[in-house]
XYZ file of C-alpha atoms in Angstrom:
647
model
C 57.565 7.817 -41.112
C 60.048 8.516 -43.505
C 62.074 10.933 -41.296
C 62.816 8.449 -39.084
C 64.822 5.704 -41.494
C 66.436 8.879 -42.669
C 68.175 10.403 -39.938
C 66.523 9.028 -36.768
C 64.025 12.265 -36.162
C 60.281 12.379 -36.450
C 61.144 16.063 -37.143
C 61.286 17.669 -41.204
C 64.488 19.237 -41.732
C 64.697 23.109 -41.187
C 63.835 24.523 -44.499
C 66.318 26.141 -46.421
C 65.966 29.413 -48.163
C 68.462 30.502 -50.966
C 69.470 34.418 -51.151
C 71.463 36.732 -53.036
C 72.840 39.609 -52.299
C 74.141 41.167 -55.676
C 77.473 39.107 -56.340
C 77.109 36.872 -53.086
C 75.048 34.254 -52.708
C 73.814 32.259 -49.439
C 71.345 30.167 -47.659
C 68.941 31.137 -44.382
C 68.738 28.038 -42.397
C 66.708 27.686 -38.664
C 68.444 31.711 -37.839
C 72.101 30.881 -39.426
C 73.554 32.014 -42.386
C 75.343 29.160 -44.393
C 77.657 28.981 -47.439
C 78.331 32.402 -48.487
C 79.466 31.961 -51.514
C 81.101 34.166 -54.610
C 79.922 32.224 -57.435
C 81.738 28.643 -56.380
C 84.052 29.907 -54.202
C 82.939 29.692 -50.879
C 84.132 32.466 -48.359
C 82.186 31.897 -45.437
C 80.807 29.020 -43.860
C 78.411 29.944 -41.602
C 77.380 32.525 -39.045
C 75.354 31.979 -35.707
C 74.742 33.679 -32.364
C 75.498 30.525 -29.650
C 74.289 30.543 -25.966
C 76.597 28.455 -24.358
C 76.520 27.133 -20.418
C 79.135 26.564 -18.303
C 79.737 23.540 -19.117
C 79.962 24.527 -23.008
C 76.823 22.807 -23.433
C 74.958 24.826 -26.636
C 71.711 25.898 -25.745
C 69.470 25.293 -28.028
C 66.833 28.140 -29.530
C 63.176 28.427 -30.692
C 62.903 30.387 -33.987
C 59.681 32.617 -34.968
C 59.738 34.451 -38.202
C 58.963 38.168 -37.626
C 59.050 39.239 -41.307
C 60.479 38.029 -44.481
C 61.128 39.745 -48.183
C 63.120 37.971 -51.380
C 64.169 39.865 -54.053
C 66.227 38.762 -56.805
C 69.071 40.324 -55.287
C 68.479 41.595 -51.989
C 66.387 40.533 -48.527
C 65.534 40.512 -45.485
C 64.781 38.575 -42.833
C 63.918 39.394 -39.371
C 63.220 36.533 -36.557
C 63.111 36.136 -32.705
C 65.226 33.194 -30.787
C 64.504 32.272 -27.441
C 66.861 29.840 -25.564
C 64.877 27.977 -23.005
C 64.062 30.492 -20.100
C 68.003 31.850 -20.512
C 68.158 33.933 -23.158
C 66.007 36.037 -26.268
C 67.399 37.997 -29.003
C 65.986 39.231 -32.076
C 68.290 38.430 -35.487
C 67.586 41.109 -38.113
C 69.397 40.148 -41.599
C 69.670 42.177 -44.488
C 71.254 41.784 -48.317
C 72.074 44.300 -50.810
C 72.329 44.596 -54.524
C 76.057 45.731 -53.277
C 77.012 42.259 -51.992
C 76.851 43.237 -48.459
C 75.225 41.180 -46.028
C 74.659 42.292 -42.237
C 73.853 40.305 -39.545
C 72.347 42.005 -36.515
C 71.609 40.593 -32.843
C 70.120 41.869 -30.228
C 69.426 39.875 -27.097
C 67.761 40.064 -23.354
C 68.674 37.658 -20.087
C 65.237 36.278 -19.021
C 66.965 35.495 -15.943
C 70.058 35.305 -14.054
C 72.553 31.933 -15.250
C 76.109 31.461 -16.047
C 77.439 31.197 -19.296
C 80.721 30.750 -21.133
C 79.502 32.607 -24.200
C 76.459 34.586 -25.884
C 76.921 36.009 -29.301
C 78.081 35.473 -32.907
C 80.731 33.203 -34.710
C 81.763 33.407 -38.057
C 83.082 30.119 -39.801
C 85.745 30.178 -42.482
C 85.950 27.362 -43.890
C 89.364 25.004 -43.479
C 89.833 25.682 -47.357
C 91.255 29.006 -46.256
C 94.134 27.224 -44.666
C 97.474 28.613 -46.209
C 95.970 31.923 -48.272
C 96.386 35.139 -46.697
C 94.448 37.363 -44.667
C 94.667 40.697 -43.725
C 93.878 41.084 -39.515
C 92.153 44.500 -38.011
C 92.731 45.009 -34.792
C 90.281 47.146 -32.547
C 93.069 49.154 -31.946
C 93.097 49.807 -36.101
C 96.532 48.014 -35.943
C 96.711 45.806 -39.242
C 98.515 42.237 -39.102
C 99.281 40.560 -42.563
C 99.394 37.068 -42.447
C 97.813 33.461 -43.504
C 95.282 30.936 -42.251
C 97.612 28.338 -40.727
C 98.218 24.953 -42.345
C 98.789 22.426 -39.683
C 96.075 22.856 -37.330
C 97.196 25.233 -34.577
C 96.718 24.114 -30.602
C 95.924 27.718 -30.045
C 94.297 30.785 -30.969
C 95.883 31.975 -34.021
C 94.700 35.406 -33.902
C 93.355 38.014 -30.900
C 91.579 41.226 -30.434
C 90.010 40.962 -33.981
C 87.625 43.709 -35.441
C 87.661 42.702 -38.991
C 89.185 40.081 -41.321
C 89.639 40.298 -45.192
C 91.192 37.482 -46.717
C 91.905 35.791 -50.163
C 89.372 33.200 -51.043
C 90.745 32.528 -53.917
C 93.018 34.146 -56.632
C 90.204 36.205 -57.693
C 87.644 37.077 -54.937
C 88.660 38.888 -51.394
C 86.006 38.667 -48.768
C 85.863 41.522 -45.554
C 83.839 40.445 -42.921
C 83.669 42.887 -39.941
C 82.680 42.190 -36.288
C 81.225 44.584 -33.632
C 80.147 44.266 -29.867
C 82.317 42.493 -28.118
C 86.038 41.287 -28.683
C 86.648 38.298 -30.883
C 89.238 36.222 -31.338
C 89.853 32.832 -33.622
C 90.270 28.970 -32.738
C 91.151 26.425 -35.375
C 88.199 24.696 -35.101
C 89.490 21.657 -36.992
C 91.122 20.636 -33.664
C 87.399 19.222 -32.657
C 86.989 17.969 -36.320
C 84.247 21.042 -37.308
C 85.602 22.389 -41.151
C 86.348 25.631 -39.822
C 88.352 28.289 -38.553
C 85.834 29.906 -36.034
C 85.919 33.725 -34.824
C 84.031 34.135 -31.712
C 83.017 36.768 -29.262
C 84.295 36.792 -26.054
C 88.015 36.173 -25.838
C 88.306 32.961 -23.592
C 91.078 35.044 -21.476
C 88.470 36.593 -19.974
C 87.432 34.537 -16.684
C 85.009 32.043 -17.253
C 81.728 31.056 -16.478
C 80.394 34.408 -16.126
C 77.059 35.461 -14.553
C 74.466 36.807 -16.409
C 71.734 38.838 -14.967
C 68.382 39.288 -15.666
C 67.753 42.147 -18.193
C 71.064 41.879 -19.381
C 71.664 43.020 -22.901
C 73.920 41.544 -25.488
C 74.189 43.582 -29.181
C 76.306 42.711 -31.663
C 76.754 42.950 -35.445
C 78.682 40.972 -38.533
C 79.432 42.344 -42.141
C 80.305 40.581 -44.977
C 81.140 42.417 -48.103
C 83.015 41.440 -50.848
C 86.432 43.630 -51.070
C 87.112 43.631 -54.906
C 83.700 43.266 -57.707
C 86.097 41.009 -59.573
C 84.588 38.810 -62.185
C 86.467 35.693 -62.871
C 85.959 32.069 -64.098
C 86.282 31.096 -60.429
C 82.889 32.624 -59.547
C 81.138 30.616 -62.299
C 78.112 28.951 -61.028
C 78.864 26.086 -63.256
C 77.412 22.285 -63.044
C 76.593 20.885 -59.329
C 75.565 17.298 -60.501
C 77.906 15.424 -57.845
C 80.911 13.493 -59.838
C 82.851 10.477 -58.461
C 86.296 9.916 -60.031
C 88.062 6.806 -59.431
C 91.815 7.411 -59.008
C 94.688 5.028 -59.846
C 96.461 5.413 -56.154
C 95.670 2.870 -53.477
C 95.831 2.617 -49.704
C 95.687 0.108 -46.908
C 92.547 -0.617 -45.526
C 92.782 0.199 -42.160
C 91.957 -2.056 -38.890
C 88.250 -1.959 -37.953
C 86.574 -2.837 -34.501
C 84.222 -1.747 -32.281
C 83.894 -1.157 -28.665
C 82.562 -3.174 -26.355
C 78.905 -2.515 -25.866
C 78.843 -0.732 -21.850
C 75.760 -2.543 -20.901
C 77.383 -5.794 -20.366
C 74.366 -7.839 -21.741
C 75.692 -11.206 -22.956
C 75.314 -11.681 -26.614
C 72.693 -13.791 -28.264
C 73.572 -16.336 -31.156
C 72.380 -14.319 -33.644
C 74.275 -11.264 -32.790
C 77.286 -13.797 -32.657
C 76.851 -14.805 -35.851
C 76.405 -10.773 -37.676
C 79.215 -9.759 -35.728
C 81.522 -12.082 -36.881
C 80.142 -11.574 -40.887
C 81.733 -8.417 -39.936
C 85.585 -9.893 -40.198
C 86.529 -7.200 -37.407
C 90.212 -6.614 -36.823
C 89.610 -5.806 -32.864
C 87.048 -5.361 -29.911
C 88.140 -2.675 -27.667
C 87.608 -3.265 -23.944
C 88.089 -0.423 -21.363
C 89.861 -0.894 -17.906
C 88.779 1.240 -15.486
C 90.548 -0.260 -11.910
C 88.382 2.386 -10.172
C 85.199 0.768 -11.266
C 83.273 -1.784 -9.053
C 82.728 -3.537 -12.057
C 85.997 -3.365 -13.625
C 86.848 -7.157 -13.477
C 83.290 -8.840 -14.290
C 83.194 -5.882 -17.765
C 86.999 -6.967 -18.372
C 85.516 -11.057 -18.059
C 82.530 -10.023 -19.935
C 85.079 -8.567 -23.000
C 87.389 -11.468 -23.079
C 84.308 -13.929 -23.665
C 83.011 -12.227 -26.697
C 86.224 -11.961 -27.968
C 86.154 -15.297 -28.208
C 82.349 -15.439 -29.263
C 83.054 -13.586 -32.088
C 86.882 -14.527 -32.502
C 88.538 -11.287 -32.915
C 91.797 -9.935 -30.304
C 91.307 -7.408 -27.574
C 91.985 -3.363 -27.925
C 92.895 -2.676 -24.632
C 92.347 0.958 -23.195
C 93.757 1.206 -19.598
C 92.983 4.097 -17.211
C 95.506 3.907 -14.436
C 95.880 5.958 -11.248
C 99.101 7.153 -9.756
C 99.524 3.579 -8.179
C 100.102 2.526 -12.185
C 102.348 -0.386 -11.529
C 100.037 -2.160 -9.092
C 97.478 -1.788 -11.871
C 98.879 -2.919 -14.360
C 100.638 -6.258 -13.035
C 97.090 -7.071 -11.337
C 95.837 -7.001 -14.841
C 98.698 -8.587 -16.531
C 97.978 -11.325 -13.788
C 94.340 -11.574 -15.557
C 95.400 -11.623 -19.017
C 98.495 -14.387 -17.998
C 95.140 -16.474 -16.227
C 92.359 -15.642 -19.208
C 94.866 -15.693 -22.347
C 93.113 -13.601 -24.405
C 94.568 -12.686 -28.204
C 95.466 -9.074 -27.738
C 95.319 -6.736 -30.420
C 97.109 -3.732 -28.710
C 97.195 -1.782 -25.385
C 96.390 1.978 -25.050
C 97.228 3.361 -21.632
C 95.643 6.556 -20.574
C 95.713 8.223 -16.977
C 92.336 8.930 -15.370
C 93.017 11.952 -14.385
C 95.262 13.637 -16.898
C 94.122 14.371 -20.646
C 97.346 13.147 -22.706
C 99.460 9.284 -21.603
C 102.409 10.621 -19.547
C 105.884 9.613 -19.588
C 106.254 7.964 -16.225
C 102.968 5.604 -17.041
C 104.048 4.807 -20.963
C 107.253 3.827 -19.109
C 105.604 1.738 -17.021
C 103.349 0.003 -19.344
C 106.205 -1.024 -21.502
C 107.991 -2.552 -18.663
C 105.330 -4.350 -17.478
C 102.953 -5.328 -20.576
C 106.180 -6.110 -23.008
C 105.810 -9.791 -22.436
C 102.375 -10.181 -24.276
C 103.737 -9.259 -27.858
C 101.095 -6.554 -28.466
C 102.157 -2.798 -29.567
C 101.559 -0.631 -26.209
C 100.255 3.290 -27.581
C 98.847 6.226 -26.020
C 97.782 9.474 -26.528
C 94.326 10.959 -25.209
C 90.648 9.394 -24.357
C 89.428 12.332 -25.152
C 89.355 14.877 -28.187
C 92.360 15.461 -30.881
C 92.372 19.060 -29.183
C 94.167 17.563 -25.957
C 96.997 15.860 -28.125
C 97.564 18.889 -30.405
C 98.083 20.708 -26.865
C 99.785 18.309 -24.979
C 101.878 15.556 -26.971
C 102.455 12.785 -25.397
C 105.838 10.696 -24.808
C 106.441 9.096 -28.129
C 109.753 7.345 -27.629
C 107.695 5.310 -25.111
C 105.049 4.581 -27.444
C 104.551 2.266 -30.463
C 101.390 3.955 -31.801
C 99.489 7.207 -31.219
C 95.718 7.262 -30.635
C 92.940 9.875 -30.037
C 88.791 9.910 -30.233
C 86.833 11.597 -32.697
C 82.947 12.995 -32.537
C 81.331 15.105 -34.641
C 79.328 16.789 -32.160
C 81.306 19.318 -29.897
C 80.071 22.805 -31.609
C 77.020 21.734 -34.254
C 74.611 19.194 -34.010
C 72.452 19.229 -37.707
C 72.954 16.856 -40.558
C 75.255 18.949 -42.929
C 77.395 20.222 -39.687
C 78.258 16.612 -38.945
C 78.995 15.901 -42.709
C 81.323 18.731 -42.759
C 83.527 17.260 -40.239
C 84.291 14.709 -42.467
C 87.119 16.228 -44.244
C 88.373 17.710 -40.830
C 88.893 14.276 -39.693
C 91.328 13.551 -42.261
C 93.048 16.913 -41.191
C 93.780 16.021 -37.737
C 95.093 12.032 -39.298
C 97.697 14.682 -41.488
C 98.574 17.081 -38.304
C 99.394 13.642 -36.121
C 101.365 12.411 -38.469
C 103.393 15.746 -38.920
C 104.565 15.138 -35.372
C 104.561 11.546 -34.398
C 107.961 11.076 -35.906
C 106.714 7.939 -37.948
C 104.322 6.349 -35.000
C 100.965 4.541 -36.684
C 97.824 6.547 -35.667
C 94.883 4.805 -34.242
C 91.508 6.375 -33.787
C 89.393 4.793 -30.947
C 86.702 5.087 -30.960
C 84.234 7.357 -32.906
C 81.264 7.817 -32.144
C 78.471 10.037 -32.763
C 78.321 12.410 -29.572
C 80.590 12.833 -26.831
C 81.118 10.180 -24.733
C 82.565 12.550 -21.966
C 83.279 16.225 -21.646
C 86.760 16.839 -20.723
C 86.247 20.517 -20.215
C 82.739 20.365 -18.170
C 83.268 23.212 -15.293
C 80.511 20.829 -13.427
C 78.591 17.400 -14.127
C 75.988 16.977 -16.180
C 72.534 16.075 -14.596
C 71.675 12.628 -14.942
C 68.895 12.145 -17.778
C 65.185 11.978 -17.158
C 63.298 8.684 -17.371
C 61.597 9.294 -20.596
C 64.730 11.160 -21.875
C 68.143 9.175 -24.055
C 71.490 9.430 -22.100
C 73.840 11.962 -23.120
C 75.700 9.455 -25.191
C 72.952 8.742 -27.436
C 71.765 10.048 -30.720
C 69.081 8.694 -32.680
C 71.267 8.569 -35.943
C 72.825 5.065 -35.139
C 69.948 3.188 -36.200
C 69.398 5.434 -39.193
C 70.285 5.763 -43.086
C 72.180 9.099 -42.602
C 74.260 6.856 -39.390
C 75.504 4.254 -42.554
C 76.338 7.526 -44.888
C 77.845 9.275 -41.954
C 80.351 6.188 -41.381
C 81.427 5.431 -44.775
C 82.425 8.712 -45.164
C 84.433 8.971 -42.021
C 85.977 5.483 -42.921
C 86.781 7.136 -46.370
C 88.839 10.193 -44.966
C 90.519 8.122 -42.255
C 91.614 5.305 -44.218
C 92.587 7.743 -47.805
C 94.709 9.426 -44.743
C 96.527 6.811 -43.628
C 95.180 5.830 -40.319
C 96.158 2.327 -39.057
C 93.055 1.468 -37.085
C 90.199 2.588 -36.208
C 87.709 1.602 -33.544
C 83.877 2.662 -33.998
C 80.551 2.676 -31.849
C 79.667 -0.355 -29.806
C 78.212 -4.113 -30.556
C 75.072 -3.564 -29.325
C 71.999 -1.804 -28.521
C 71.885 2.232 -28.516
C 75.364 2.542 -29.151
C 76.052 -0.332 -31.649
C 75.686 -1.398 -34.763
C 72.385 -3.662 -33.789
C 69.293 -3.578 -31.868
C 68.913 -5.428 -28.763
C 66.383 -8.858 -28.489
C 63.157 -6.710 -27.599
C 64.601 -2.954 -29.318
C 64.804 0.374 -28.004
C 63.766 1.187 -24.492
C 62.419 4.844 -25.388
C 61.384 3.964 -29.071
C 59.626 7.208 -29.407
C 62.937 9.085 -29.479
C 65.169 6.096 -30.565
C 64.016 4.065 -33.467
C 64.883 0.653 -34.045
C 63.341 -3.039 -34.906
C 63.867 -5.429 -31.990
C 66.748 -8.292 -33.158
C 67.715 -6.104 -36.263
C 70.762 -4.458 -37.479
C 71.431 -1.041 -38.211
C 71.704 0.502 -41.504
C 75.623 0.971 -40.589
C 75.845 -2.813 -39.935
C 75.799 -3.201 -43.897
C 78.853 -0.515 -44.253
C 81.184 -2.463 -41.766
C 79.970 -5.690 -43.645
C 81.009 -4.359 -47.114
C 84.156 -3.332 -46.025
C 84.945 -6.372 -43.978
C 84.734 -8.367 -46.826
C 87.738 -6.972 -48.725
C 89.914 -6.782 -45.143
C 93.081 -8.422 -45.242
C 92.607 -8.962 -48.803
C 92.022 -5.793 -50.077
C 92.786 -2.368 -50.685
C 91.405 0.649 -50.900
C 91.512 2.956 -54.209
C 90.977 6.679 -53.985
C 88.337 8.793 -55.432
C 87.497 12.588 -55.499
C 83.929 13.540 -55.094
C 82.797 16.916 -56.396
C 80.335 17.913 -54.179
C 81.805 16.030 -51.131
C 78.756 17.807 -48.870
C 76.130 15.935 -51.216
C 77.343 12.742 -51.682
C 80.682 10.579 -51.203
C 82.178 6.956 -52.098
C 84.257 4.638 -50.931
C 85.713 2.182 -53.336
C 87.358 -1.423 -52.147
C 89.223 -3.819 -54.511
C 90.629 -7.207 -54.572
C 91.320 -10.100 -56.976
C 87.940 -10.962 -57.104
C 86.560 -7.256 -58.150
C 85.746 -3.973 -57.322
C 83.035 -2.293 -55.188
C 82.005 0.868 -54.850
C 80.167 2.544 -51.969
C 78.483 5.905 -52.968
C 76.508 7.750 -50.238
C 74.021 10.274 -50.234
C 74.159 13.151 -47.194
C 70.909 14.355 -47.823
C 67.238 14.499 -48.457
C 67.225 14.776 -52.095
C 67.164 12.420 -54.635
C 70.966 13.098 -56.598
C 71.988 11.794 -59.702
C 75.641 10.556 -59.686
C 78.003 10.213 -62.490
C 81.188 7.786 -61.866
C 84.303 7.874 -63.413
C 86.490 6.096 -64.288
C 84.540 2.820 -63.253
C 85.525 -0.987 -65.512
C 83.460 -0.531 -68.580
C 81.620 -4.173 -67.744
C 78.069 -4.546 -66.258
C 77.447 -3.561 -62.538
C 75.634 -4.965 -59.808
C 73.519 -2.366 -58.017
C 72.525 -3.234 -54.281
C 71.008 0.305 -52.786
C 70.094 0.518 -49.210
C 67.347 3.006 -48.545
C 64.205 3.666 -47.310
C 62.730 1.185 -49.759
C 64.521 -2.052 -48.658
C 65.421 -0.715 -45.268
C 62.991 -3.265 -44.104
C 64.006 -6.449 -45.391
C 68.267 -5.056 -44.938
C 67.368 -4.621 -41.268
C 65.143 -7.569 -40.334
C 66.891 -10.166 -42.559
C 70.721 -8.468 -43.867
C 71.213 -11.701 -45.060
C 68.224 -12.260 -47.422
C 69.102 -8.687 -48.101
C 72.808 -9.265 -49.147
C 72.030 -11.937 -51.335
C 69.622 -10.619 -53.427
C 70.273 -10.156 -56.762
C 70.273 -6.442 -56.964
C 69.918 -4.407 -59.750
C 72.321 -5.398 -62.900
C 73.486 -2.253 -64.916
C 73.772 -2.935 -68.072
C 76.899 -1.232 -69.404
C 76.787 -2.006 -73.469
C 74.823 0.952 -74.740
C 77.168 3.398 -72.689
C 78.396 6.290 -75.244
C 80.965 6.955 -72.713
C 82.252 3.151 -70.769
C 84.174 4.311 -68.328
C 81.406 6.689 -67.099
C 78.189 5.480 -64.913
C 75.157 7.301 -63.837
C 73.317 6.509 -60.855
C 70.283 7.496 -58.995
C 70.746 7.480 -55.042
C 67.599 8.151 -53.101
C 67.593 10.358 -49.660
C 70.576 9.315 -47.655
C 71.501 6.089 -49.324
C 74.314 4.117 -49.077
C 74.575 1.767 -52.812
C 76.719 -0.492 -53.541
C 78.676 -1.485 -57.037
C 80.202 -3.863 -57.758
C 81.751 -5.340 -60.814
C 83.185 -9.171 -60.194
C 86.194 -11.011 -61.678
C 87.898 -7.774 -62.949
C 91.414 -7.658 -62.796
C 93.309 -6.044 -60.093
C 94.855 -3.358 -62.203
């Protein structure tokens, strides 16, 4: 089934309906409105109504359609959620030839539970940082101000009842909120696009009970303040354009973790991970583990296997010195290249002074840079920095899966990555950042108000998403490698080796195949990313480029002495044409990985890579620095033109 090379699902994607609403125009997706948009100019996201649990954990709803009528410019839509036995509410949506859109909820507990919030949020999106907005209070107070530009720790603005602000020179967006109290976050802090107003301010004590036959009514308007026609709300061309840039950056250091089930590795996984030219394997020490030494043992061997140092991510206790010098004990008996340490303590979010202090003391002696920072999300180090005179480098994790969960959520947080690379920076007083690791869901909830129940048999861990082994996985990553490294990250560690949470299938494949897709002794799709950009590391660089339509389709372009390669992506389930610019006027090399050679680039990546490809034949080009390319549903293709010069 197609849906399942594309993005790891059996399911279709939820349709997507366009609307208008005289000047305003929007799409209904699965009960949210997305991208509401004045001609090109986006002024809002998205809106949604969110049950959340007490641990955070979103809910997720059913949606029936109660009644549905297009016009050319005007609707409505009106549909029923229900949220597992928790929670109904009805959405009623309506858009008139006055651009005004309203957003109605109305919503019933189906039983007593706890819950950390129930109602709307309104996205604006993070290209609102630094214009201005105009804040109603519920108290009718008015506060003039902007959407901040670093990414704020905290709650930029309370008590909100309505928010009008400059989307661009030309068009002014109000969008008004009743039925509870809202308040904002800057959600860029957990890598979503977004600044997010949501009901409920989080002053108020939390979890709260809900009881059956509860009722929860709210409602959102969103009306455009001025009818002001400008060039800036021109609909314009949206064929996606890549533009090669002159400027160049590093490429950053690229590992992966090592995989948590401990299997040893067979030959041939030996022999793909080391086609991979990885800068590091990261190893975590957990001294409060039973199995802390043999995983540690386990680490040091592949390391060897595939002949790349050790990342290093200690979790001490309070007895940190005893820790540590047992370990550096190991490490003077195993000798083991060392990449760097990181140095976390289990039971605080953010490296502390005292244990940064200690590390140094104690670890100096092996040569390797010592950092810290936080295990867990950005959020935690924008809060709580951590002791950077003791530090050589600054790390932090990244997943795009705290708030949204669908395909063009998780390619939004894309650009937020970079954002939180550019906040670090701001205050790390020169410190490299390192990102480790990334993966695609949480690893660990560092705000859970109680554990999460262990998974069912027939049911994937937590950890676990079913885009690894998929096309949209490969797109996914090259894009996140794109922001990071165009932002200046030092390193950055990614996923696992093996298995579930790796870049390959295990000897006899997935366990639960039915909800985790994969071809026993295979790679992944996002094997063949890592591979392309392993072959320019250490001899390569990476030149910028600008994608117009960087929620369709983005690129990645590596060059060295020998030539220049291009990776161009495709986020979705269209067919897009691409133009290039900029690109050597000489013939191409076309390699595209997609549902069509998925087959042979899984089973055999190595017949796969050395294929001939498709050769582009440049001569009849009216315009040779421009190149037009056709990328099938989330595809990752590769260009390349050999023996240019470096220039």
């Amino acid at each position: 089934m197609k849906s399942i090379i594309y993005d790891g699902s059996a399911l279709a994607e939820d349709e997507r309906i366009a609307l208008r609403a005289g000047g305003l125009n929007l799409l209904f997706e699965a009960g949210t409105l997305r991208y509401i948009r004045s001609g090109n100019v986006e002024l809002i996201r998205q809106i949604y109504a969110a049950v959340r649990d007490q641990n955070w954990g979103t809910v997720p709803g059913e949606l029936v359609i109660k009644d549905m009528q297009v016009e050319a410019d005007s609707f409505r839509i009106v549909f029923e959620m229900t949220h597992a036995d928790l929670f109904r509410w009805t959405g009623t949506i309506t858009g008139d030839k006055n651009s005004t859109v309203t957003f109605d909820f109305d919503g019933i507990a189906l039983r007593d539970f706890w819950r950390n919030r129930v109602g709307f949020c309104v996205l604006h999106p993070m290209e609102a940082a630094g214009k201005p907005c105009k804040i109603e209070h519920a108290d009718g107070t008015i506060t003039e101000a902007e959407f901040p530009e670093s990414i704020q720790p905290h709650q930029p603005f309370f008590n909100i009842r309505s928010i009008t602000h400059e989307a661009s020179p030309h068009v002014r967006a109000r969008v008004v909120m009743e039925g509870d109290i809202f308040e904002m976050e800057d959600q860029r802090n957990w890598t979503d696009a977004s600044f997010k107003t949501y009901c409920t301010p989080l002053a108020q004590a939390y979890p709260a009970e809900v009881k059956a036959g509860d009722r929860v009514q709210q409602t959102i308007t969103v009306s455009l303040v001025d009818d002001i026609i400008s060039s800036d709300a021109d609909e314009g061309d949206n064929t996606p354009v890549i533009t090669l840039l002159q400027e160049t950056v590093s490429i950053p250091a690229i590992g992966l973790s090592m995989a948590s089930h401990d299997e040893p590795l067979t030959s041939r996984q030996i022999a793909h991970l080391r086609q991979l030219n990885l800068a590091h394997l990261r190893v975590d020490v957990q001294f409060d583990q039973s199995q802390a030494k043999e995983h540690f043992l386990n680490a040091a061997q592949t390391s060897v296997q595939i002949d790349v140092p050790l990342e290093i991510a200690i979790f001490a206790s309070d007895d940190a010195e005893s820790e540590l010098k047992t370990l550096a004990g190991l490490l003077d008996e195993l000798h083991p290249l060392i990449a760097r340490f990181a140095v976390f303590h289990q039971s605080q979010k953010t490296t502390p002074a005292s244990l940064s202090e200690v590390a140094q003391k104690i670890l100096a002696r092996f040569n390797a840079p010592i950092g810290g920072g936080t295990d867990a999300f950005f959020t935690e180090l924008n809060r709580e920095r951590p002791p950077l005179a003791s530090l050589d480098f600054v790390t932090y994790s990244l997943n795009p899966q705290v708030h949204a969960f669908d395909n063009a959520s998780l390619v939004e947080t894309l650009a937020a990555q970079a954002a939180t690379v550019q906040s670090v920076q701001a205050f790390s007083d020169g410190k490299s950042v390192h990102i480790s690791p990334v993966t695609f869901k949480m690893r660990w909830n560092p705000n859970a108000t109680a554990p999460d129940p262990e998974p069912a048999p027939d049911q994937l861990p937590a950890q676990v998403d079913g885009r690894q082994s998929s096309l949209f996985g490969a797109a996914w990553t090259m894009g996140s490698i794109k922001q990071l490294a165009e932002s200046g990250t030092a390193a950055i560690t990614y996923y696992e080796t093996t298995d579930w949470l790796g870049v390959m299938a295990g000897e006899n494949g997935s366990r639960l195949p039915d909800q985790f897709h994969d071809i026993p002794a295979s790679v992944y799709p996002v094997w063949h990313v890592f591979k392309q950009v392993g072959d320019f590391a250490g001899a390569g660089e990476i030149v910028r480029t600008i994608s117009s339509q960087p929620l369709m389709v983005e690129s990645l372009a590596l060059r060295s002495d020998d030539g220049l390669c291009i990776l161009v992506s495709n986020f979705t389930a269209q067919t897009q044409s691409v133009r290039l610019r900029n690109v050597p006027s000489g013939n191409a090399q076309l390699h595209v990985l997609d549902e069509h050679h998925a087959s042979l680039a899984l089973s055999d990546p190595d017949a796969f890579l050395h294929s001939a490809g498709q050769i582009i034949d440049r001569s009849g080009d009216a315009l040779v620095n421009d190149l037009v390319i056709e990328l099938p549903p989330y595809a990752v293709a590769a260009l390349s033109w050999q023996g240019m010069e470096n220039s």
